[in-house]
Short mmCIF file of C-alpha atoms in Angstrom, two decimals:
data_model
loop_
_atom_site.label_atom_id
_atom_site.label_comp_id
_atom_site.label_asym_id
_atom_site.label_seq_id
_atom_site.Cartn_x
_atom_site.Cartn_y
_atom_site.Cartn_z
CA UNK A 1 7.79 -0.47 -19.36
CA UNK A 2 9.78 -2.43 -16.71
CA UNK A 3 13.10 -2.49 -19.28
CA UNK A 4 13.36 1.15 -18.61
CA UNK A 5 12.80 1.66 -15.25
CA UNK A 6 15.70 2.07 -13.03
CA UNK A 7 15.42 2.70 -8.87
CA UNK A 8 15.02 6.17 -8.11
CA UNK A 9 18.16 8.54 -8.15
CA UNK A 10 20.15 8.69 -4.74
CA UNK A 11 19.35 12.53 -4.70
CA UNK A 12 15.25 11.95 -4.15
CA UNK A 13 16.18 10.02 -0.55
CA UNK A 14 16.75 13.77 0.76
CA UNK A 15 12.65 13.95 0.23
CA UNK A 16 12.54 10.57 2.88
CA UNK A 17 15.02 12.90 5.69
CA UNK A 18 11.90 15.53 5.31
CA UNK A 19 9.19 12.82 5.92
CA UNK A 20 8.43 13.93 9.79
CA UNK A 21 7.78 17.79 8.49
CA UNK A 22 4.82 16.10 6.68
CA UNK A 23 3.21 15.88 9.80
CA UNK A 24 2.74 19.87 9.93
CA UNK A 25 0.58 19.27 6.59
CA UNK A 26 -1.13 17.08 8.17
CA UNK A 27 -2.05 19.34 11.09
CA UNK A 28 -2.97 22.00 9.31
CA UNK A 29 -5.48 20.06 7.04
CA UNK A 30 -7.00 18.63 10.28
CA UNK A 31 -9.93 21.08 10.24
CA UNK A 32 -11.22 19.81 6.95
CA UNK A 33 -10.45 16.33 7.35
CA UNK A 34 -12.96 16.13 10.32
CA UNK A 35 -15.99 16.31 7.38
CA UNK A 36 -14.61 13.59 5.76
CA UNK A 37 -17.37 11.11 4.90
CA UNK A 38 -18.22 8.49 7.33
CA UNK A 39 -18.88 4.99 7.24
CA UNK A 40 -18.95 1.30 9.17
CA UNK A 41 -16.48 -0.46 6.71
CA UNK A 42 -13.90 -3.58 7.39
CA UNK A 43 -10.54 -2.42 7.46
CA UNK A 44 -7.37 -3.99 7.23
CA UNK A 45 -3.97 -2.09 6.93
CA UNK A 46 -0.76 -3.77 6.44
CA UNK A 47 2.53 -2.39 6.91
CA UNK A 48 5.76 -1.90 4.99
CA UNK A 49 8.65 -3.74 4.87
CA UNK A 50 10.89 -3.59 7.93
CA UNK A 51 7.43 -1.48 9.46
CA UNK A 52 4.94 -3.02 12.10
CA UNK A 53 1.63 -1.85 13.20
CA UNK A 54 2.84 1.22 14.65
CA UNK A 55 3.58 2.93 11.75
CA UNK A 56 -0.13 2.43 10.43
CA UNK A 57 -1.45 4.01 14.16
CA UNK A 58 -2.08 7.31 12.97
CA UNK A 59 -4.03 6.41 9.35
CA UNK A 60 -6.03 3.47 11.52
CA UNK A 61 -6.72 6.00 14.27
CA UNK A 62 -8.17 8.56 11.52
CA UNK A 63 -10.45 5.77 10.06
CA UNK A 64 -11.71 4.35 13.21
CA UNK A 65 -12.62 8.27 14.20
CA UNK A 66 -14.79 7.71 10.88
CA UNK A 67 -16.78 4.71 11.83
CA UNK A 68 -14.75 2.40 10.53
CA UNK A 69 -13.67 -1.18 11.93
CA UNK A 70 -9.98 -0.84 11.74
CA UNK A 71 -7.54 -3.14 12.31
CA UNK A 72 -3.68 -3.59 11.94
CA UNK A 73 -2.21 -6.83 10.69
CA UNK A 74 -0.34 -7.94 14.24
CA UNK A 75 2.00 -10.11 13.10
CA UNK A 76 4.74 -8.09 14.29
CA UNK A 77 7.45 -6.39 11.92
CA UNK A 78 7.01 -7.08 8.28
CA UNK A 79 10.40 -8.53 7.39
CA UNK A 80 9.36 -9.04 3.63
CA UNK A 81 8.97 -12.98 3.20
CA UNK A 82 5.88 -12.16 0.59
CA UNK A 83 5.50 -16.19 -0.09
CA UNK A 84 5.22 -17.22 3.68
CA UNK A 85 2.91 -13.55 4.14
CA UNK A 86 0.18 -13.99 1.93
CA UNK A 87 -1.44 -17.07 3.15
CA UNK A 88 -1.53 -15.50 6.68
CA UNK A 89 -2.94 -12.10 5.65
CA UNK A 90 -5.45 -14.12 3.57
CA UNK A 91 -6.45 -15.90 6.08
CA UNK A 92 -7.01 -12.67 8.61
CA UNK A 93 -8.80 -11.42 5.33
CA UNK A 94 -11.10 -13.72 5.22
CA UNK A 95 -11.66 -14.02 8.96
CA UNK A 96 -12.26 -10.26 9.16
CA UNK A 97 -14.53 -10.87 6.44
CA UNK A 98 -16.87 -13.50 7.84
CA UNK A 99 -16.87 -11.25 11.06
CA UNK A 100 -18.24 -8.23 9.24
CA UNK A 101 -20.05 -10.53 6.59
CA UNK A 102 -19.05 -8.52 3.43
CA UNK A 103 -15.70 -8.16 1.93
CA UNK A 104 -12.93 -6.38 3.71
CA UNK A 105 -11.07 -3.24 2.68
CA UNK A 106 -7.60 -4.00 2.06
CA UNK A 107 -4.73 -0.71 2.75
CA UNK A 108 -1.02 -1.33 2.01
CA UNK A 109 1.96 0.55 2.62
CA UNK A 110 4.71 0.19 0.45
CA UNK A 111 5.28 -4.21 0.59
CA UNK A 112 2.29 -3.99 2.62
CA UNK A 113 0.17 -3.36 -0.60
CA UNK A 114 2.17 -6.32 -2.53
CA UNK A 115 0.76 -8.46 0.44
CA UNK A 116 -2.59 -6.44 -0.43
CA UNK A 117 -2.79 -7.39 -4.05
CA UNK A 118 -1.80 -11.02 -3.57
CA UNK A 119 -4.24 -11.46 -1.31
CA UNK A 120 -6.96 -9.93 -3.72
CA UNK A 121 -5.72 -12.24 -6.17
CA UNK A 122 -5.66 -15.24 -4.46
CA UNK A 123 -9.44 -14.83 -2.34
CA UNK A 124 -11.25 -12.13 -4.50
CA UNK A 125 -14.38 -12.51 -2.42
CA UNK A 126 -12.96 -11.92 1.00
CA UNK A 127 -12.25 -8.37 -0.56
CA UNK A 128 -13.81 -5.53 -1.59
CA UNK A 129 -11.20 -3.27 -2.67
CA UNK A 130 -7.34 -2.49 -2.26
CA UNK A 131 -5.36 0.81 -1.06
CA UNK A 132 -1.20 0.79 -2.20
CA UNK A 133 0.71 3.76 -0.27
CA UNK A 134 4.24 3.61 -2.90
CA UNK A 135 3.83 -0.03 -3.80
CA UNK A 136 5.87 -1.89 -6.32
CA UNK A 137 3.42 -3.59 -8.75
CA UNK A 138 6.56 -4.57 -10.97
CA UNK A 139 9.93 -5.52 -10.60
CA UNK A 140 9.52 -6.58 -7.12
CA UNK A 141 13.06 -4.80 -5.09
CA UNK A 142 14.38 -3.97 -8.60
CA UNK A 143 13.19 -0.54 -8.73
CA UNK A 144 14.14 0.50 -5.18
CA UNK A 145 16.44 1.80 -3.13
CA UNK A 146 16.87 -1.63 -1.53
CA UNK A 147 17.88 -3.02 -4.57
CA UNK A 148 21.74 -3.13 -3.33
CA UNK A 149 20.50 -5.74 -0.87
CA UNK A 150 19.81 -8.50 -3.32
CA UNK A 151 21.76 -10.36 -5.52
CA UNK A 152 21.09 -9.59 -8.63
CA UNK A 153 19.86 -13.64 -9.05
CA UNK A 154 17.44 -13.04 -6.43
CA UNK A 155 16.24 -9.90 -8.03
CA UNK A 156 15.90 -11.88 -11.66
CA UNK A 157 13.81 -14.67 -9.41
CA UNK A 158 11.31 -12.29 -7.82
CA UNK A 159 11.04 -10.26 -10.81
CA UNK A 160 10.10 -13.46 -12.74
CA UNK A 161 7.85 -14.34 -9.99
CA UNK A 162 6.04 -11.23 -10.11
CA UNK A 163 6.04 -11.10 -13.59
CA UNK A 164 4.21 -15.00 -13.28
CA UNK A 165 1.41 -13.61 -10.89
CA UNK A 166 0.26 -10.34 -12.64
CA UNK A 167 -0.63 -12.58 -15.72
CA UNK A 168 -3.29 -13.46 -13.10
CA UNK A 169 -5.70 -10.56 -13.16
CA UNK A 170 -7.20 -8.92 -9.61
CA UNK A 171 -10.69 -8.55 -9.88
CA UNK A 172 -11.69 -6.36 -7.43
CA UNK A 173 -11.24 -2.29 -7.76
CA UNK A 174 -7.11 -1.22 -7.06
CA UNK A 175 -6.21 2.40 -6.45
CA UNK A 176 -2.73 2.95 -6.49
CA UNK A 177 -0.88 5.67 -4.96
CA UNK A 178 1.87 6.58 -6.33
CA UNK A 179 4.18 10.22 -6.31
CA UNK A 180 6.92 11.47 -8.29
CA UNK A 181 9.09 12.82 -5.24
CA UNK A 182 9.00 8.87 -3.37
CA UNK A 183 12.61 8.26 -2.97
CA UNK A 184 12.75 4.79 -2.30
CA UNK A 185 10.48 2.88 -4.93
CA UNK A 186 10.43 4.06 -8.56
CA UNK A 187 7.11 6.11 -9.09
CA UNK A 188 6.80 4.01 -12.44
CA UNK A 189 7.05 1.34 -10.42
CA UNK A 190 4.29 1.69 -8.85
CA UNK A 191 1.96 2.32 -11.43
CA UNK A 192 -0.54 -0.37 -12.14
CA UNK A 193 -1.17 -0.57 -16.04
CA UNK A 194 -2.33 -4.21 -15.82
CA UNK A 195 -5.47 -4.80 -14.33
CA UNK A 196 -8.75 -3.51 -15.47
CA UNK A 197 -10.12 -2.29 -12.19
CA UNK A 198 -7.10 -0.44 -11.36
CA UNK A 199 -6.84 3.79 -10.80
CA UNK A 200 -3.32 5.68 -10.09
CA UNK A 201 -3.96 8.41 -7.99
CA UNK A 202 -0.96 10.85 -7.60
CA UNK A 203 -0.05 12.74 -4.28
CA UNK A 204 2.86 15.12 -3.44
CA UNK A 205 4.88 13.29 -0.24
CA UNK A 206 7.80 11.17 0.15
CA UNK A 207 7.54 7.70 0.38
CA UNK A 208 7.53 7.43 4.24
CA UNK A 209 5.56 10.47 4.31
CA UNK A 210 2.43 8.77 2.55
CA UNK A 211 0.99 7.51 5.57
CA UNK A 212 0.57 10.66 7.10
CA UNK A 213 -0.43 12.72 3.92
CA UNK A 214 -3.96 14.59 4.32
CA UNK A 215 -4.39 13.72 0.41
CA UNK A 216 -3.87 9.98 1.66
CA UNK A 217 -6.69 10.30 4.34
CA UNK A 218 -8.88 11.93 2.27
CA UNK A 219 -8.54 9.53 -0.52
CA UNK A 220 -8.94 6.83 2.10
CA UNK A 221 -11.74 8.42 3.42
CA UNK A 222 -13.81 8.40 0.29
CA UNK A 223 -12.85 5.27 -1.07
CA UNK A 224 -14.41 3.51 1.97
CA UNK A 225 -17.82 5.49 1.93
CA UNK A 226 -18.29 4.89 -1.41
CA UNK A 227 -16.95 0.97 -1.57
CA UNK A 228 -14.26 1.42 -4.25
#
């Protein structure tokens, strides 16, 4: 599949202009997304590249509203160094874990759910499930509109790299979100066709628009009352 997969055509970034009129959706599903199921999970939600905890606020703020323990990642902007990430968010994994003594539930935006699935992969037990909000589960930058930014040697390394890891499989339950108007990562892309445990869940919004989609929250919602 990843032969054939190109970035997503300049034309879709006009869907990532309309991202803030997403939030009108949101208000109007308000009403119904005040019965969303409850619980008393772990949560921890990691941002997107070049994003820091204040671009989670609204989807934490709906959780903890639910009974959830939420927390953001605070390590300040995510500036995409995946290698020196993971160990860090592993470690707040399994810290957050011991605190709440089950598994925590991972969310990821974007690179914030490649941090999400490594860290699933590396410490299985520290997690009980994992969220992706338009993440790249192939291909690394490749299929995205940041691929200009890389050399294309780079973009052959972390693609091999990638690649290396999903032979690795993640053994705890993945829902992927992924939608066919995201103008900055490849829908395709974000599809994950590898690991047994895995769902793709398909939503309507933009790529930037994802954390603020009422399908999003309700997805969220029920995914955390139920465990995975």
């Amino acid at each position: 599949m990843a032969a054939i997969l190109r970035p997503p055509p300049l034309g879709r970034l006009g869907w990532e202009a309309l991202a803030g009129f997403e939030l009108a959706r949101l208000l109007a599903a308000s009403p119904g997304l005040v019965r969303a199921p409850r619980g008393e999970r772990g949560v921890l939600v990691l941002p997107g590249f070049a994003a820091d905890d204040a671009s989670t606020f609204p989807l934490r703020a709906f959780l903890r509203r639910l009974g959830h323990s939420v927390k953001g990642w605070g390590f300040g902007r995510n500036r995409g160094d995946v290698a020196g990430l993971v160990p860090r968010v592993t470690s707040l994994a399994r810290e957050l874990s011991e605190r709440h003594g089950e598994p925590v539930h991972l969310i990821g935006q974007s690179l914030g759910g490649v941090l999400a699935r490594e860290v699933a992969r590396d410490d299985p037990a520290a997690v009980a499930q994992v969220l992706t909000l338009g993440t790249p589960v192939v291909g690394g930058p490749a299929y995205t509109a940041l691929h200009r930014r890389y050399p294309a040697q780079e973009i052959a390394a972390i693609d091999a790299t990638v690649r290396k890891r999903n032979r690795v499989p993640i053994n705890v339950p993945i829902t992927a979100v992924y939608s066919k108007r995201d103008g900055i990562v490849n829908w395709q892309a974000c599809l994950d066709t590898v690991n047994p445990r895995a769902t793709n869940v398909e939503v309507g919004s933009s790529h930037l628009g994802m954390g603020i989609d009422p399908a999003v929250w309700r997805l969220a919602a029920r995914l955390l009352a139920t465990g995975g």
